[in-house]
Amino acid sequence: MAKHPKKIIKPVVPEIRELVPFIPQVIIYLFFVVWGYFVVKTYFQKFPVNLNMLNYVFSLAEFAPGTIGSLPGNIINSFVSLILTALIYVSAFGIGRRIFPKDDAVSVTPQENYVFSLGAGFAVIMYLTFFIGLLGGFYSALFRILFLAMTANGIFELNKLRSQKLLHVPKIKFSILGLIITITAAFTLVTALTPETFYDTLQYHIGVPFLWVMKHKITAMPTIMQSFYQMNAHMLYAFCLLIRDEFLCKTLNWSFSITAIWAIYVLCKKHFSVKTGLLAAAIFITIPMGLYVAARSCVELPIAFFEVLAVFAALNYLKTSANKWLITSAVFAGVSVGSKHTSAFSVISLLFAFAVFFLVYRRKEIVKLLPKLAVFCLIVGAILSPWLIKNYAQVGNPIYPFVINANGTINELSKGKPVSYSDQTQLPLTLKNIFTIPWRVPMGEFQEGVSGAAFLFLIPMLFFFRKSNPGSKFLILYMIPYYLLWITIGVVYVRLFIPGLAVLSVLLSYYASEAKVSSFFKGCVITVLVLFFANNIFTIMVSQKFSQNPLGYVLGMQSKYDYLSNQRPTYPCPYYKTIDWANKNIPADSKIAFIGETRPYYAQRDVFTHSAYDFNQLALWSKQADNPEKLKEILAREKVTHILFNVPETKRLSGYDILQFEPKDFEIFIKFWEKYAKLADAEISDVTLNDGRKGSTIPEFWGQYRSNPFNYVYLFEIMPEEEAVKPHQKPYNFLLSKELYEAKRHELLAPVIDKLLKERR
């Protein structure tokens, strides 16, 4: 019986129209001379380039000469992490090849199929990890066996491609944009190879998966609100932790910067041109905030990858009308929104773009489209639903810790009360804000406003051309609601706009590279962009030197212990020395309750911690007790054996009201503390001063700094009753100090504190 030939679906819209300006080209040239001068002058005044800072960036003077004792171990560690990252990609690709369709209606080019297969494979790994975690299967042995099986399958699939001569290394031609991409990737890799220090990452990006791994199960953690976020991308980090450690999390996250620009390039190659793809990749990978998150275990780059795939599939649907592409777009949109709430911007923008595009350009098909969009929403909801169901089962609110108010505004629940979910004030959606924010963000007027000036420089290109590629029109429609949602809900945090900037990179690159204007003008535009790219790289190099200082560790002149024992701007009040002592010296079945410290990662013992927005578990237990002895019983029931007290971090976070004692339970805890707490260890970390020097290298500073007990992190043992009744030295009671409390909290506790201080005089 003869096989039916595959049905080839022809494009339903023209491929590419010439991008011809509707005004004389000379006007465009004159405009960009003035605009370019104004942007470059203002931006470089705000962010000047001082090449002398390169001496600071590459300086190793703070490290003892000839000290490379950690080099072999650090190199091996980095090599293993990179190899395992590559094998995770092999595993994801192998899974994706088995589940992603390969017929012509769905995939036209091999590269296109490869990038979608990779996305499908990663999605499977995310949800497989999630469901195994719910069932209590977070055991390293199990996941290493699964990883071996996945890797073997991936190698098998790659070998099939090789035997079919479908696997080949692309020819690489030199270009300045390619060189910039390579330099950028290498620079961020060096920083990604250092131990993790980013606060959000240690607190919940890998901190929460780490706690689940410690418990071998995904469980409710009421004192860490972030544990109720959608965490698809975090499941990849749980997978990494079950296989190895945080270094693998970092290299995997870094790899998504490469994967995202690969997806961008393949998208552009199909729907626009190779030139568009190369420029879009360069624009995206050099976004300063993108460089920042590429060196840490964050979630913006994985989300960007999946949102690009969702948009890519949507463009394919516009070309072919094949329903499989609409389903594919919905699946990847669901995966991305299952990683972070703000990825709902992408879902809403896709629905808006589809509806308006068909209403304007393909009106006859709009009736058929509407039920398809309903199915699109159902698919997104189905992909997202496991996280919503989990939250509903655990706390009765599927979107916890968020609440939607009667007036439509969104708040986050903090200590049982609705508060703003952002430190940055929400902006009203006025015409002034809509039109000025693209200027104000790159000029540094907002928190985390590190976007670079490339987007600002290119935006006027959108207004000089009337007829364009249908795909570009769809992207414009996509970006409109995305941008407005980012202003109103995303409160102009550039980090939350990184996935949107991936798509905007494609759109602006199309206009910059495909416009029918003189080659000289295009060359000038590229030259200005290269200046911006170089400035972005330079700015982040200086910033990363100050915040992470990677060279000492990467070159083996600093051990992991030394690296993590030094305070930096994005690594405040480190507790590593104290927790390292605990990891090595207290019994393996010990449990540690934290005071002031919210970052559980690096503990190799079970811990009770909380976010800055949640109740401290010790304060909650104190409310349940009638006396110090009862509190001791509660802690014994919870098997708490030690208390870690990060005093400088408590002081730093005092504005968040992290010590939520009421007068009665506060007095109970103080009496418990004085009766049962015994000092086990006290450690002080070095500090990086404003001029980049270590505090310990300046005797006059260091002598005073280390003499202050408020600069130490302490570990206290909870003594058994028989030891507590014996005469012993009471520990210093930091909790009687005003500086550890939020103003209203101290006002509430002041009478009790005064009473207790008088009793101790």
Coordinates of C-alpha atoms in Angstrom, one line a residue, residues 431-650:
L431 CA 0.7 59.3 28.0
K432 CA 3.7 61.0 29.5
N433 CA 4.9 57.8 31.1
I434 CA 4.2 55.7 28.1
F435 CA 6.3 58.0 25.8
T436 CA 9.1 58.9 28.2
I437 CA 9.9 55.6 29.9
P438 CA 11.9 54.3 26.9
W439 CA 14.2 57.3 27.5
R440 CA 14.1 57.3 31.3
V441 CA 15.0 53.6 31.8
P442 CA 18.3 53.6 29.9
M443 CA 19.2 56.9 31.5
G444 CA 19.1 55.1 34.9
E445 CA 16.0 56.8 36.5
F446 CA 14.6 53.6 37.8
Q447 CA 15.7 50.8 40.2
E448 CA 17.3 48.0 38.1
G449 CA 17.1 50.3 35.1
V450 CA 20.0 48.8 33.3
S451 CA 18.7 48.3 29.7
G452 CA 21.4 50.0 27.7
A453 CA 20.7 52.5 24.9
A454 CA 20.5 50.2 21.8
F455 CA 16.7 49.9 22.1
L456 CA 16.3 53.6 22.6
F457 CA 18.4 54.4 19.6
L458 CA 16.5 52.1 17.3
I459 CA 12.9 52.7 18.3
P460 CA 12.4 55.6 15.8
M461 CA 12.9 53.1 13.0
L462 CA 9.4 51.8 13.7
F463 CA 7.8 55.0 12.5
F464 CA 9.5 55.5 9.1
F465 CA 8.0 52.5 7.2
R466 CA 4.4 51.8 6.3
K467 CA 4.6 48.4 4.6
S468 CA 6.6 45.6 6.3
N469 CA 6.8 41.9 6.8
P470 CA 3.5 40.5 8.3
G471 CA 5.6 39.0 11.0
S472 CA 6.9 42.4 12.1
K473 CA 3.4 43.7 12.3
F474 CA 2.5 40.8 14.6
L475 CA 5.5 41.5 16.7
I476 CA 4.5 45.2 17.0
L477 CA 1.0 44.1 18.2
Y478 CA 2.6 41.7 20.6
M479 CA 4.9 44.3 22.1
I480 CA 2.2 47.0 22.7
P481 CA 0.3 45.2 25.6
Y482 CA 3.6 43.7 26.9
Y483 CA 5.1 47.1 27.3
L484 CA 2.0 48.6 28.9
L485 CA 1.7 45.6 31.3
W486 CA 5.3 46.0 32.2
I487 CA 4.8 49.6 33.2
T488 CA 1.7 49.0 35.3
I489 CA 2.3 45.6 36.8
G490 CA 6.0 45.1 36.2
V491 CA 6.7 48.5 37.7
V492 CA 9.4 49.2 35.2
Y493 CA 11.9 46.6 36.5
V494 CA 14.1 45.8 33.6
R495 CA 14.7 42.3 34.9
L496 CA 11.0 41.6 34.4
F497 CA 11.2 42.9 30.9
I498 CA 14.1 40.8 29.7
P499 CA 11.9 38.2 28.0
G500 CA 10.0 41.0 26.2
L501 CA 13.3 42.6 25.2
A502 CA 14.2 39.3 23.4
V503 CA 11.2 39.8 21.1
L504 CA 11.8 43.6 20.8
S505 CA 15.4 42.8 19.7
V506 CA 14.0 40.8 16.8
L507 CA 11.6 43.6 15.8
L508 CA 14.1 46.4 15.9
S509 CA 16.8 44.3 14.2
Y510 CA 14.4 43.7 11.3
Y511 CA 13.9 47.4 10.7
A512 CA 17.6 48.2 11.2
S513 CA 18.9 45.4 8.9
E514 CA 16.2 45.1 6.2
A515 CA 15.3 48.7 5.6
K516 CA 15.8 49.8 2.0
V517 CA 18.2 52.6 2.8
S518 CA 21.8 53.2 1.8
S519 CA 24.5 50.7 3.0
F520 CA 26.5 53.7 4.4
F521 CA 23.6 54.6 6.7
K522 CA 23.2 51.0 7.9
G523 CA 26.9 50.9 8.6
C524 CA 26.6 54.0 10.7
V525 CA 23.7 52.5 12.6
I526 CA 25.7 49.4 13.3
T527 CA 28.7 51.4 14.4
V528 CA 26.6 53.3 16.9
L529 CA 25.1 50.0 18.2
V530 CA 28.6 48.5 18.5
L531 CA 29.5 51.5 20.7
F532 CA 26.5 50.8 22.9
F533 CA 27.3 47.1 23.0
A534 CA 30.9 47.8 24.1
N535 CA 29.7 50.2 26.7
N536 CA 27.2 47.6 28.1
I537 CA 30.0 45.0 28.4
F538 CA 32.4 47.5 30.0
T539 CA 29.8 48.8 32.5
I540 CA 28.8 45.3 33.6
M541 CA 32.5 44.2 33.8
V542 CA 33.1 47.0 36.3
S543 CA 29.9 46.2 38.2
Q544 CA 30.7 42.5 38.3
K545 CA 34.2 43.1 39.5
F546 CA 32.8 45.0 42.4
S547 CA 29.9 42.7 43.2
Q548 CA 31.4 39.3 42.3
N549 CA 35.1 39.7 41.6
P550 CA 35.3 36.4 39.7
L551 CA 39.0 36.3 38.6
G552 CA 40.4 35.4 42.0
Y553 CA 38.3 32.3 42.3
V554 CA 38.4 31.3 38.6
L555 CA 42.2 31.6 38.5
G556 CA 42.6 29.5 41.7
M557 CA 43.9 32.3 43.9
Q558 CA 40.9 32.1 46.2
S559 CA 39.1 29.0 47.6
K560 CA 35.3 28.6 47.8
Y561 CA 35.6 29.1 51.5
D562 CA 37.5 32.4 51.2
Y563 CA 35.3 33.6 48.3
L564 CA 32.1 33.0 50.3
S565 CA 33.5 34.5 53.5
N566 CA 33.8 38.0 52.0
Q567 CA 30.9 40.5 52.0
R568 CA 30.1 42.2 48.7
P569 CA 27.3 44.6 47.5
T570 CA 25.0 41.7 46.3
Y571 CA 26.2 39.4 49.0
P572 CA 25.5 41.2 52.3
C573 CA 26.3 39.9 55.7
P574 CA 27.4 36.4 54.7
Y575 CA 26.9 33.6 57.1
Y576 CA 29.0 31.0 55.2
K577 CA 31.8 30.7 57.8
T578 CA 29.3 30.0 60.6
I579 CA 27.2 27.5 58.6
D580 CA 30.4 25.8 57.3
W581 CA 31.5 25.3 60.9
A582 CA 28.1 23.9 61.7
N583 CA 28.2 21.6 58.6
K584 CA 31.5 20.1 59.9
N585 CA 30.9 20.0 63.6
I586 CA 27.3 19.4 64.7
P587 CA 25.5 16.1 64.2
A588 CA 24.0 15.3 60.8
D589 CA 20.5 15.0 62.2
S590 CA 20.7 18.5 63.8
K591 CA 18.1 21.2 62.9
I592 CA 18.9 24.8 62.9
A593 CA 16.4 27.7 63.3
F594 CA 17.5 31.0 61.8
I595 CA 17.2 34.5 63.2
G596 CA 17.9 37.3 60.8
E597 CA 19.2 35.0 58.0
T598 CA 16.8 34.2 55.2
R599 CA 19.2 32.3 52.8
P600 CA 19.1 28.6 53.5
Y601 CA 21.5 27.5 50.8
Y602 CA 24.9 26.3 51.9
A603 CA 23.5 24.7 55.0
Q604 CA 24.0 20.9 55.0
R605 CA 21.6 20.5 57.9
D606 CA 17.9 20.9 58.0
V607 CA 16.9 24.5 58.7
F608 CA 13.9 26.6 59.6
T609 CA 14.1 30.0 57.9
H610 CA 11.7 32.6 56.5
S611 CA 11.6 35.3 53.9
A612 CA 11.9 38.9 54.9
Y613 CA 8.2 39.2 54.1
D614 CA 7.1 36.3 56.4
F615 CA 6.9 35.5 60.0
N616 CA 10.0 34.1 61.8
Q617 CA 9.3 30.6 62.9
L618 CA 10.8 31.2 66.3
A619 CA 8.5 34.1 66.8
L620 CA 5.5 31.9 65.9
W621 CA 6.6 29.1 68.3
S622 CA 7.0 31.7 71.0
K623 CA 3.4 32.7 70.6
Q624 CA 2.4 29.1 71.3
A625 CA 4.3 28.9 74.5
D626 CA 3.2 30.0 78.0
N627 CA 6.7 29.9 79.5
P628 CA 10.3 29.3 78.5
E629 CA 10.0 25.6 79.4
K630 CA 7.0 25.2 77.1
L631 CA 8.9 26.9 74.3
K632 CA 11.8 24.4 74.9
E633 CA 9.3 21.5 74.5
I634 CA 8.0 22.9 71.2
L635 CA 11.5 23.2 69.8
A636 CA 12.3 19.7 71.0
R637 CA 9.2 18.4 69.3
E638 CA 10.3 20.1 66.1
K639 CA 13.8 18.6 66.7
V640 CA 15.5 22.0 66.7
T641 CA 18.9 21.7 68.2
H642 CA 20.6 25.0 67.3
I643 CA 19.8 28.6 66.5
L644 CA 21.9 30.6 64.0
F645 CA 21.8 34.3 64.7
N646 CA 23.0 36.6 61.8
V647 CA 23.2 39.8 63.8
P648 CA 24.4 42.2 61.0
E649 CA 21.8 40.8 58.6
T650 CA 19.0 41.2 61.2

